[in-house]
Tab-separated table of C-alpha atoms in Angstrom:
chain	number	residue	atom	x	y	z
A	103	UNK	CA	0.000	0.000	0.000
A	104	UNK	CA	1.202	3.507	-0.831
A	105	UNK	CA	1.101	6.369	1.644
A	106	UNK	CA	0.834	9.799	0.032
A	107	UNK	CA	1.744	13.184	1.390
A	108	UNK	CA	-0.543	15.725	-0.310
A	109	UNK	CA	-0.071	19.496	-0.220
A	110	UNK	CA	-3.449	20.905	0.941
A	111	UNK	CA	-2.777	24.233	-0.782
A	112	UNK	CA	-1.756	23.002	-4.245
A	113	UNK	CA	-3.564	19.623	-3.999
A	114	UNK	CA	-0.424	18.061	-5.493
A	115	UNK	CA	1.385	15.013	-4.119
A	116	UNK	CA	4.519	15.964	-2.195
A	117	UNK	CA	5.948	12.501	-1.608
A	118	UNK	CA	4.864	8.872	-1.847
A	119	UNK	CA	6.031	6.050	0.420
A	120	UNK	CA	5.504	2.315	0.741
A	121	UNK	CA	3.751	1.282	3.920
A	122	UNK	CA	5.450	-1.251	6.183
A	123	UNK	CA	4.334	-4.860	6.534
A	124	UNK	CA	3.621	-6.319	9.960
A	125	UNK	CA	6.757	-8.431	9.581
A	126	UNK	CA	8.915	-5.354	9.025
A	127	UNK	CA	7.346	-3.639	12.018
A	128	UNK	CA	7.961	-6.685	14.174
A	129	UNK	CA	11.627	-6.651	13.179
A	130	UNK	CA	11.930	-2.926	13.893
A	131	UNK	CA	10.311	-3.350	17.301
A	132	UNK	CA	12.752	-6.156	18.091
A	133	UNK	CA	15.541	-3.699	17.279
A	134	UNK	CA	13.901	-1.159	19.565
A	135	UNK	CA	13.774	-3.706	22.371
A	136	UNK	CA	17.460	-4.447	21.897
A	137	UNK	CA	18.183	-0.701	22.057
A	138	UNK	CA	16.118	-0.443	25.258
A	139	UNK	CA	18.688	-2.499	27.123
A	140	UNK	CA	21.457	0.033	26.569
A	141	UNK	CA	19.285	3.157	26.733
A	142	UNK	CA	17.588	2.236	30.013
A	143	UNK	CA	20.919	1.327	31.625
A	144	UNK	CA	22.126	4.926	31.243
A	145	UNK	CA	21.624	7.227	34.189
A	146	UNK	CA	18.960	9.901	33.806
A	147	UNK	CA	21.735	12.490	33.713
A	148	UNK	CA	23.371	10.676	30.797
A	149	UNK	CA	20.098	10.476	28.872
A	150	UNK	CA	19.247	14.131	29.388
A	151	UNK	CA	22.505	15.187	27.729
A	152	UNK	CA	21.022	13.935	24.457
A	153	UNK	CA	18.023	16.205	24.914
A	154	UNK	CA	20.246	19.215	25.547
A	155	UNK	CA	21.714	18.628	22.079
A	156	UNK	CA	18.273	17.929	20.618
A	157	UNK	CA	16.984	21.429	21.332
A	158	UNK	CA	19.946	22.930	19.507
A	159	UNK	CA	19.495	20.695	16.436
A	160	UNK	CA	15.809	21.604	16.238
A	161	UNK	CA	16.578	25.300	16.239
A	162	UNK	CA	19.353	24.886	13.671
A	163	UNK	CA	16.929	23.155	11.279
A	164	UNK	CA	13.765	25.087	12.096
A	165	UNK	CA	13.273	26.290	8.501
A	166	UNK	CA	13.474	22.752	7.047
A	167	UNK	CA	11.111	21.211	9.592
A	168	UNK	CA	8.604	24.065	9.419
A	169	UNK	CA	8.368	23.859	5.634
A	170	UNK	CA	7.670	20.114	5.807
A	171	UNK	CA	4.807	20.740	8.236
A	172	UNK	CA	3.306	23.456	6.035
A	173	UNK	CA	3.625	21.414	2.838
A	174	UNK	CA	2.022	18.356	4.430
A	175	UNK	CA	-0.910	19.765	6.408
A	176	UNK	CA	-1.236	23.429	5.448
A	177	UNK	CA	-0.315	25.111	8.726
A	178	UNK	CA	0.678	28.779	8.164
A	179	UNK	CA	4.469	28.901	8.099
A	180	UNK	CA	4.819	31.230	11.090
A	181	UNK	CA	2.835	28.778	13.194
A	182	UNK	CA	4.925	25.875	11.888
A	183	UNK	CA	8.084	27.593	13.092
A	184	UNK	CA	6.434	28.208	16.466
A	185	UNK	CA	5.689	24.490	16.649
A	186	UNK	CA	9.341	23.558	16.141
A	187	UNK	CA	10.451	26.089	18.744
A	188	UNK	CA	7.991	24.512	21.179
A	189	UNK	CA	9.548	21.100	20.471
A	190	UNK	CA	12.951	22.585	21.314
A	191	UNK	CA	11.575	23.961	24.575
A	192	UNK	CA	10.287	20.576	25.713
A	193	UNK	CA	13.718	19.088	25.047
A	194	UNK	CA	15.306	21.873	27.093
A	195	UNK	CA	12.782	21.456	29.903
A	196	UNK	CA	13.301	17.756	30.450
A	197	UNK	CA	17.051	18.074	29.956
A	198	UNK	CA	17.024	20.456	32.914
A	199	UNK	CA	14.423	18.756	35.131
A	200	UNK	CA	14.083	15.016	34.404
A	201	UNK	CA	16.858	13.953	36.791
A	202	UNK	CA	15.181	15.765	39.677
A	203	UNK	CA	11.738	14.416	38.776
A	204	UNK	CA	12.962	10.804	38.560
A	205	UNK	CA	15.214	10.668	41.593
A	206	UNK	CA	14.318	8.109	44.255
A	207	UNK	CA	11.800	9.272	46.828
A	208	UNK	CA	12.888	8.423	50.362
A	209	UNK	CA	10.018	7.523	52.715
A	210	UNK	CA	10.347	7.145	56.468
A	211	UNK	CA	8.609	3.882	57.401
A	212	UNK	CA	10.725	2.807	60.374
A	213	UNK	CA	12.641	0.325	58.215
A	214	UNK	CA	16.377	0.645	57.588
A	215	UNK	CA	15.514	2.321	54.309
A	216	UNK	CA	12.353	2.734	52.253
A	217	UNK	CA	12.191	4.408	48.892
A	218	UNK	CA	10.209	4.674	45.679
A	219	UNK	CA	12.070	4.361	42.411
A	220	UNK	CA	10.924	4.948	38.827
A	221	UNK	CA	11.935	2.382	36.227
A	222	UNK	CA	11.117	2.438	32.486
A	223	UNK	CA	8.695	-0.116	31.061
A	224	UNK	CA	10.247	-0.817	27.651
A	225	UNK	CA	8.930	-0.192	24.133
A	226	UNK	CA	6.076	2.343	24.014
A	227	UNK	CA	3.869	2.754	20.933
A	228	UNK	CA	2.690	6.287	20.169
A	229	UNK	CA	-0.261	6.764	17.806
A	230	UNK	CA	-0.174	10.403	16.838
A	231	UNK	CA	-2.407	12.912	14.977
A	232	UNK	CA	-1.591	15.353	12.182
A	233	UNK	CA	-2.710	18.699	13.629
A	234	UNK	CA	0.678	19.356	15.273
A	235	UNK	CA	2.765	16.737	13.477
A	236	UNK	CA	6.035	17.459	15.299
A	237	UNK	CA	4.783	18.719	18.665
A	238	UNK	CA	2.387	15.847	19.328
A	239	UNK	CA	5.202	13.348	18.800
A	240	UNK	CA	7.665	15.281	20.962
A	241	UNK	CA	5.053	15.785	23.682
A	242	UNK	CA	4.747	12.015	23.983
A	243	UNK	CA	8.238	10.801	23.126
A	244	UNK	CA	10.532	13.186	24.994
A	245	UNK	CA	9.289	12.394	28.534
A	246	UNK	CA	8.898	8.692	27.700
A	247	UNK	CA	12.477	8.528	26.413
A	248	UNK	CA	13.859	10.617	29.264
A	249	UNK	CA	12.398	8.044	31.642
A	250	UNK	CA	14.409	5.359	29.818
A	251	UNK	CA	11.800	3.943	27.459
A	252	UNK	CA	12.223	3.620	23.708
A	253	UNK	CA	9.482	4.751	21.320
A	254	UNK	CA	7.912	3.546	18.097
A	255	UNK	CA	5.476	5.867	16.318
A	256	UNK	CA	2.474	5.244	14.118
A	257	UNK	CA	1.840	8.745	12.780
A	258	UNK	CA	-1.209	10.013	10.902
A	259	UNK	CA	-1.289	8.784	7.303
A	260	UNK	CA	-1.282	12.297	5.797
A	261	UNK	CA	2.012	13.377	7.430
A	262	UNK	CA	4.490	10.590	6.560
A	263	UNK	CA	7.311	12.999	5.700
A	264	UNK	CA	7.038	14.621	9.129
A	265	UNK	CA	7.109	11.187	10.739
A	266	UNK	CA	10.264	10.132	8.899
A	267	UNK	CA	11.934	13.494	9.432
A	268	UNK	CA	11.446	13.182	13.195
A	269	UNK	CA	13.139	9.769	13.146
A	270	UNK	CA	15.985	11.266	11.113
A	271	UNK	CA	16.208	14.164	13.560
A	272	UNK	CA	16.826	11.918	16.557
A	273	UNK	CA	19.706	10.245	14.734
A	274	UNK	CA	21.157	13.604	13.681
A	275	UNK	CA	20.926	14.752	17.303
A	276	UNK	CA	23.139	11.801	18.251
A	277	UNK	CA	20.621	9.445	19.850
A	278	UNK	CA	21.479	5.731	19.644
A	279	UNK	CA	19.855	3.859	16.752
A	280	UNK	CA	16.397	2.379	17.376
A	281	UNK	CA	15.698	4.429	20.495
A	282	UNK	CA	13.110	6.167	18.300
A	283	UNK	CA	11.569	4.479	15.253
A	284	UNK	CA	8.808	5.467	12.836
A	285	UNK	CA	6.410	2.851	11.479
A	286	UNK	CA	4.632	3.768	8.238
A	287	UNK	CA	1.506	1.693	8.837
A	288	UNK	CA	-2.278	1.865	8.793
A	289	UNK	CA	-4.584	1.624	11.806
A	290	UNK	CA	-5.196	-2.092	11.294
A	291	UNK	CA	-1.476	-2.873	11.600
A	292	UNK	CA	-1.230	-0.672	14.698
A	293	UNK	CA	-3.990	-2.716	16.329
A	294	UNK	CA	-2.150	-5.936	15.395
A	295	UNK	CA	0.992	-4.636	17.071
A	296	UNK	CA	-0.917	-4.009	20.298
A	297	UNK	CA	-2.753	-7.325	20.065
A	298	UNK	CA	0.462	-9.303	19.562
A	299	UNK	CA	1.834	-7.819	22.799
A	300	UNK	CA	5.134	-6.721	21.290
A	301	UNK	CA	4.951	-3.287	22.911
A	302	UNK	CA	4.771	-2.443	26.618
A	303	UNK	CA	2.478	0.580	26.576
A	304	UNK	CA	0.396	2.761	24.269
A	305	UNK	CA	-0.188	6.502	24.003
A	306	UNK	CA	-2.884	7.774	21.625
A	307	UNK	CA	-3.998	11.235	20.658
A	308	UNK	CA	-7.067	10.848	18.473
A	309	UNK	CA	-10.832	10.475	18.336
A	310	UNK	CA	-13.158	9.008	20.967
A	311	UNK	CA	-13.982	6.055	18.693
A	312	UNK	CA	-10.326	5.193	18.141
A	313	UNK	CA	-9.543	5.733	21.812
A	314	UNK	CA	-12.381	3.438	22.888
A	315	UNK	CA	-11.192	0.715	20.533
A	316	UNK	CA	-7.565	0.937	21.625
A	317	UNK	CA	-8.550	1.326	25.273
A	318	UNK	CA	-10.642	-1.843	25.110
A	319	UNK	CA	-7.818	-3.816	23.490
A	320	UNK	CA	-5.071	-2.466	25.762
A	321	UNK	CA	-7.276	-3.030	28.785
A	322	UNK	CA	-7.904	-6.662	27.863
A	323	UNK	CA	-4.125	-7.137	27.663
A	324	UNK	CA	-3.493	-5.079	30.823
A	325	UNK	CA	-1.248	-2.637	28.965
A	326	UNK	CA	-0.678	0.851	30.395
A	327	UNK	CA	-2.008	3.594	28.178
A	328	UNK	CA	-2.580	7.326	27.901
A	329	UNK	CA	-5.507	8.637	25.845
A	330	UNK	CA	-5.942	12.246	24.710
A	331	UNK	CA	-9.205	12.253	22.788
A	332	UNK	CA	-9.983	15.836	21.993
A	333	UNK	CA	-12.434	18.386	23.259
A	334	UNK	CA	-15.154	20.933	22.746
A	335	UNK	CA	-13.622	23.569	24.978
A	336	UNK	CA	-15.900	26.286	26.380
A	337	UNK	CA	-14.789	29.930	26.324
A	338	UNK	CA	-16.847	31.735	28.976
A	339	UNK	CA	-17.107	35.528	28.905
A	340	UNK	CA	-18.636	37.137	32.015
A	341	UNK	CA	-20.139	40.606	32.063
A	342	UNK	CA	-17.133	42.101	33.884
A	343	UNK	CA	-14.579	40.861	31.333
A	344	UNK	CA	-12.315	42.973	29.146
A	345	UNK	CA	-14.381	42.368	26.024
A	346	UNK	CA	-11.848	43.635	23.502
A	347	UNK	CA	-9.031	41.505	24.890
A	348	UNK	CA	-11.326	38.483	25.254
A	349	UNK	CA	-12.368	38.798	21.607
A	350	UNK	CA	-8.740	39.021	20.448
A	351	UNK	CA	-7.782	35.861	22.302
A	352	UNK	CA	-11.027	34.141	21.301
A	353	UNK	CA	-10.247	34.560	17.616
A	354	UNK	CA	-6.684	33.388	18.098
A	355	UNK	CA	-7.753	30.410	20.160
A	356	UNK	CA	-10.443	29.331	17.705
A	357	UNK	CA	-8.639	29.950	14.414
A	358	UNK	CA	-5.064	28.978	15.256
A	359	UNK	CA	-4.010	26.173	12.917
A	360	UNK	CA	-7.122	26.991	10.844
A	361	UNK	CA	-9.295	25.782	13.729
A	362	UNK	CA	-7.748	22.315	13.665
A	363	UNK	CA	-6.688	21.816	17.256
A	364	UNK	CA	-7.846	19.596	20.088
A	365	UNK	CA	-7.353	22.422	22.578
A	366	UNK	CA	-8.940	25.223	20.566
A	367	UNK	CA	-11.820	27.152	22.106
A	368	UNK	CA	-14.828	25.661	20.331
A	369	UNK	CA	-17.903	27.065	22.103
A	370	UNK	CA	-18.153	30.731	23.104
A	371	UNK	CA	-20.519	31.096	26.060
A	372	UNK	CA	-21.307	34.754	26.677
A	373	UNK	CA	-23.531	36.465	29.232
A	374	UNK	CA	-26.432	38.226	27.552
A	375	UNK	CA	-25.573	41.679	28.970
A	376	UNK	CA	-22.419	41.821	26.830
A	377	UNK	CA	-23.249	39.386	24.017
A	378	UNK	CA	-23.834	42.053	21.355
A	379	UNK	CA	-20.588	43.851	22.212
A	380	UNK	CA	-18.586	40.618	22.274
A	381	UNK	CA	-19.920	39.422	18.928
A	382	UNK	CA	-19.172	42.801	17.377
A	383	UNK	CA	-15.597	42.732	18.715
A	384	UNK	CA	-15.207	39.105	17.611
A	385	UNK	CA	-16.332	39.928	14.075
A	386	UNK	CA	-13.925	42.852	13.847
A	387	UNK	CA	-11.051	40.540	14.793
A	388	UNK	CA	-12.195	37.917	12.288
A	389	UNK	CA	-12.192	40.471	9.495
A	390	UNK	CA	-8.465	41.032	10.089
A	391	UNK	CA	-7.584	37.379	9.406
A	392	UNK	CA	-5.550	36.898	6.229
A	393	UNK	CA	-6.474	33.790	4.262
A	394	UNK	CA	-4.194	32.312	1.636
A	395	UNK	CA	-0.950	30.567	0.809
A	396	UNK	CA	0.340	28.978	4.036
A	397	UNK	CA	3.928	29.602	2.907
A	398	UNK	CA	3.226	33.352	2.924
A	399	UNK	CA	4.488	35.011	6.116
A	400	UNK	CA	1.338	37.148	6.322
A	401	UNK	CA	-1.147	34.260	6.219
A	402	UNK	CA	-3.267	33.550	9.300
A	403	UNK	CA	-5.652	30.974	7.800
A	404	UNK	CA	-4.436	28.284	5.440
A	405	UNK	CA	-6.236	25.326	3.894
A	406	UNK	CA	-7.608	22.440	5.908
A	407	UNK	CA	-5.257	19.483	6.189
A	408	UNK	CA	-7.514	17.048	4.328
A	409	UNK	CA	-10.222	17.410	1.706
A	410	UNK	CA	-12.712	15.227	3.580
A	411	UNK	CA	-12.769	17.740	6.446
A	412	UNK	CA	-14.639	20.178	4.201
A	413	UNK	CA	-17.604	17.801	3.932
A	414	UNK	CA	-17.795	17.310	7.698
A	415	UNK	CA	-17.830	21.076	8.265
A	416	UNK	CA	-20.482	21.583	5.593
A	417	UNK	CA	-22.702	19.071	7.401
A	418	UNK	CA	-22.312	21.040	10.618
A	419	UNK	CA	-23.353	24.273	8.881
A	420	UNK	CA	-26.281	22.536	7.227
A	421	UNK	CA	-27.566	21.625	10.697
A	422	UNK	CA	-27.113	25.244	11.861
A	423	UNK	CA	-29.190	26.541	8.944
A	424	UNK	CA	-31.802	23.853	9.505
A	425	UNK	CA	-32.283	25.227	13.017
A	426	UNK	CA	-32.931	28.721	11.666
A	427	UNK	CA	-29.580	30.491	12.086
A	428	UNK	CA	-27.635	31.990	9.209
A	429	UNK	CA	-23.839	31.700	9.598
A	430	UNK	CA	-21.635	34.743	9.053
A	431	UNK	CA	-18.913	33.751	6.575
A	432	UNK	CA	-15.712	35.750	5.994
A	433	UNK	CA	-13.184	35.855	3.197
A	434	UNK	CA	-13.429	35.084	-0.495
A	435	UNK	CA	-14.305	31.698	-1.970
A	436	UNK	CA	-11.294	29.834	-3.390
A	437	UNK	CA	-11.346	27.367	-6.246
A	438	UNK	CA	-8.108	25.578	-5.418
A	439	UNK	CA	-6.837	24.129	-2.163
A	440	UNK	CA	-8.766	22.597	0.739
A	441	UNK	CA	-10.047	25.935	1.993
A	442	UNK	CA	-12.971	26.555	4.328
A	443	UNK	CA	-13.822	30.156	5.091
A	444	UNK	CA	-13.866	31.324	8.742
A	445	UNK	CA	-17.437	31.210	9.983
A	446	UNK	CA	-19.250	32.703	12.983
A	447	UNK	CA	-22.542	31.304	14.329
A	448	UNK	CA	-23.862	34.385	16.197
A	449	UNK	CA	-26.921	32.745	17.793
A	450	UNK	CA	-25.916	29.135	18.410
A	451	UNK	CA	-28.008	26.830	20.583
A	452	UNK	CA	-27.024	23.792	22.584
A	453	UNK	CA	-29.062	21.446	20.386
A	454	UNK	CA	-26.877	22.180	17.344
A	455	UNK	CA	-24.235	19.695	16.225
A	456	UNK	CA	-21.664	22.480	16.249
A	457	UNK	CA	-22.033	22.610	20.050
A	458	UNK	CA	-22.017	18.868	20.655
A	459	UNK	CA	-19.286	17.387	18.475
A	460	UNK	CA	-15.624	18.251	18.167
A	461	UNK	CA	-15.490	20.631	15.204
A	462	UNK	CA	-12.092	20.499	13.502
A	463	UNK	CA	-12.131	23.637	11.408
A	464	UNK	CA	-12.714	27.418	11.488
A	465	UNK	CA	-16.284	27.583	12.815
A	466	UNK	CA	-17.074	29.580	15.959
A	467	UNK	CA	-20.499	29.243	17.656
A	468	UNK	CA	-21.585	31.874	20.211
A	469	UNK	CA	-24.113	30.791	22.849
A	470	UNK	CA	-25.828	33.493	24.900
A	471	UNK	CA	-26.706	32.690	28.534
A	472	UNK	CA	-28.464	34.614	31.318
A	473	UNK	CA	-26.011	34.129	34.188
A	474	UNK	CA	-22.881	32.308	35.299
A	475	UNK	CA	-24.827	29.284	36.587
A	476	UNK	CA	-26.220	28.753	33.111
A	477	UNK	CA	-22.739	29.312	31.678
A	478	UNK	CA	-21.368	26.474	33.837
A	479	UNK	CA	-24.267	24.216	32.908
A	480	UNK	CA	-23.679	24.776	29.179
A	481	UNK	CA	-19.907	24.442	29.543
A	482	UNK	CA	-20.305	21.043	31.211
A	483	UNK	CA	-23.028	19.815	28.867
A	484	UNK	CA	-20.780	17.876	26.464
A	485	UNK	CA	-19.070	14.498	26.739
A	486	UNK	CA	-15.702	16.267	26.562
A	487	UNK	CA	-13.603	17.748	29.350
A	488	UNK	CA	-10.239	18.828	27.982
A	489	UNK	CA	-9.816	22.588	28.482
A	490	UNK	CA	-11.812	25.718	29.267
A	491	UNK	CA	-11.300	29.485	29.319
A	492	UNK	CA	-12.956	31.972	31.668
A	493	UNK	CA	-12.855	35.734	31.172
A	494	UNK	CA	-13.648	38.040	34.092
A	495	UNK	CA	-12.336	41.166	35.773
A	496	UNK	CA	-12.846	39.493	39.154
A	497	UNK	CA	-10.144	36.833	39.615
A	498	UNK	CA	-11.692	35.372	42.783
A	499	UNK	CA	-14.987	34.935	40.980
A	500	UNK	CA	-13.269	33.352	37.984
A	501	UNK	CA	-11.375	30.897	40.196
A	502	UNK	CA	-14.580	29.890	41.984
A	503	UNK	CA	-16.116	29.271	38.588
A	504	UNK	CA	-13.063	27.266	37.477
A	505	UNK	CA	-13.716	24.737	40.254
A	506	UNK	CA	-17.139	24.053	38.774
A	507	UNK	CA	-15.866	23.365	35.262
A	508	UNK	CA	-15.255	19.692	34.461
A	509	UNK	CA	-12.027	19.803	32.501
A	510	UNK	CA	-8.347	19.003	32.823
A	511	UNK	CA	-7.229	22.589	32.207
A	512	UNK	CA	-8.766	25.996	32.920
A	513	UNK	CA	-7.207	29.231	31.667
A	514	UNK	CA	-8.424	32.453	33.291
A	515	UNK	CA	-8.099	35.558	31.111
A	516	UNK	CA	-5.816	33.649	28.787
A	517	UNK	CA	-5.619	30.898	26.218
A	518	UNK	CA	-5.483	27.153	26.813
A	519	UNK	CA	-2.138	25.903	25.521
A	520	UNK	CA	0.040	22.993	26.493
A	521	UNK	CA	3.209	23.829	28.406
A	522	UNK	CA	5.988	21.360	29.329
A	523	UNK	CA	5.855	22.659	32.912
A	524	UNK	CA	2.164	21.792	33.391
A	525	UNK	CA	0.315	18.465	33.189
A	526	UNK	CA	-1.981	18.162	30.207
A	527	UNK	CA	-4.965	15.865	29.678
A	528	UNK	CA	-8.697	15.630	30.101
A	529	UNK	CA	-11.613	14.090	31.960
A	530	UNK	CA	-14.832	12.453	30.793
A	531	UNK	CA	-14.367	11.311	27.183
A	532	UNK	CA	-11.450	13.653	26.574
A	533	UNK	CA	-9.178	10.888	27.794
A	534	UNK	CA	-7.238	9.345	30.641
A	535	UNK	CA	-3.738	9.960	31.941
A	536	UNK	CA	-1.553	13.022	31.643
A	537	UNK	CA	1.234	14.277	29.436
A	538	UNK	CA	3.990	16.792	30.270
A	539	UNK	CA	5.288	18.004	33.642
A	540	UNK	CA	6.554	15.376	36.100
A	541	UNK	CA	3.146	13.692	35.880
A	542	UNK	CA	3.574	12.840	32.204
A	543	UNK	CA	7.152	11.730	32.809
A	544	UNK	CA	5.866	8.996	35.141
A	545	UNK	CA	3.045	7.605	32.968
A	546	UNK	CA	5.227	4.879	31.458
A	547	UNK	CA	7.339	3.846	34.416
A	548	UNK	CA	7.142	1.165	37.061
A	549	UNK	CA	6.668	3.064	40.312
A	550	UNK	CA	8.528	0.554	42.443
A	551	UNK	CA	8.589	0.452	46.225
A	552	UNK	CA	11.746	-0.873	47.889
A	553	UNK	CA	11.900	-1.531	51.644
A	554	UNK	CA	15.254	-2.473	53.183
A	555	UNK	CA	15.493	-4.130	56.585
A	556	UNK	CA	18.549	-5.264	58.509
């Protein structure tokens, strides 16, 4: 089977690759397991030296990596460079902190010595999405590898060049061979790999359906796993908020990466006293967005990553119109490229699909509510619980409200964004487990208790 990398802007094929057979994957995973022996025997301090070099190599090659991202999934080039810089920062962060996070914890139990130690599990399979084709991989792999594991990646089928370039990067940064390997495979082969028990853990960022399937299989085999399954993040604007600033961040949060982000604000819940003013400010910000060639430095909105996403977004808008609301569409229609114009739903209701499914694209629904109690009720009304944003001039009030929101992350007067220093993950059907921080570093380790007596 051939795997094609298609440029979403030109609709032309960038590169074509042969997919790997199960037999080839099995052999590569055996090589990874052999590499695990040497890699895990290094001290944490020895392993983190590799990540110190990794950050430098990323920054030296930022132009090359960013252009691959933009050619493969259409991300505006400025945002692609930001993504690579973020990958460098996670390398720096764990290079500086992993040894402290993983040191033995001494516990006074009355024995001669009692301590908790953190030991790597082995070969970890990462199944990664295309929306941040470098960052998603680094977010999973860097802490897992720092802990002493080795990683094999099944990346999204539309970003094979990114997947292979990341593997090449680790070698260029001086990492031992087979500590990180890329498998060019389909979902069926990934499931076979899990089922055959040739990996020791699984991390998935993807859809609820895929997460449920992998969770069921991994659970039946008692394999540790982390699931990050997306969200429908609420963006709550209270009547005492700075409306202009909230609107600026709202547009950035919703339309970053052309609206294709798990952690984007996806439902704007606004108190009725300020709804008109907020929508007006939001529309003014939307009108400033520049749509076009993602390789152009001035572009804010590029094409969608895949053609089939257009159909899914059209179905969402069809439902909006069916319920009597006319969307506000911005920008000119384009004949070429997988473009979808930024769209505002000024009078959205909770019974619309746009407010109940994860919308991967530049559509922004605004829901008007009477008070903060109703805002919380609407915010919590989906099956997701990844992130949330609250805007208010009263920080105590906002923090009280944050406790009532069912999500893994709440940003007050700011934007939800993953940060190596903070744990990231969701509740409800947004997933299980955490990435980043010292919490993510310990997802794929054996937390071993040792008690020593005379």
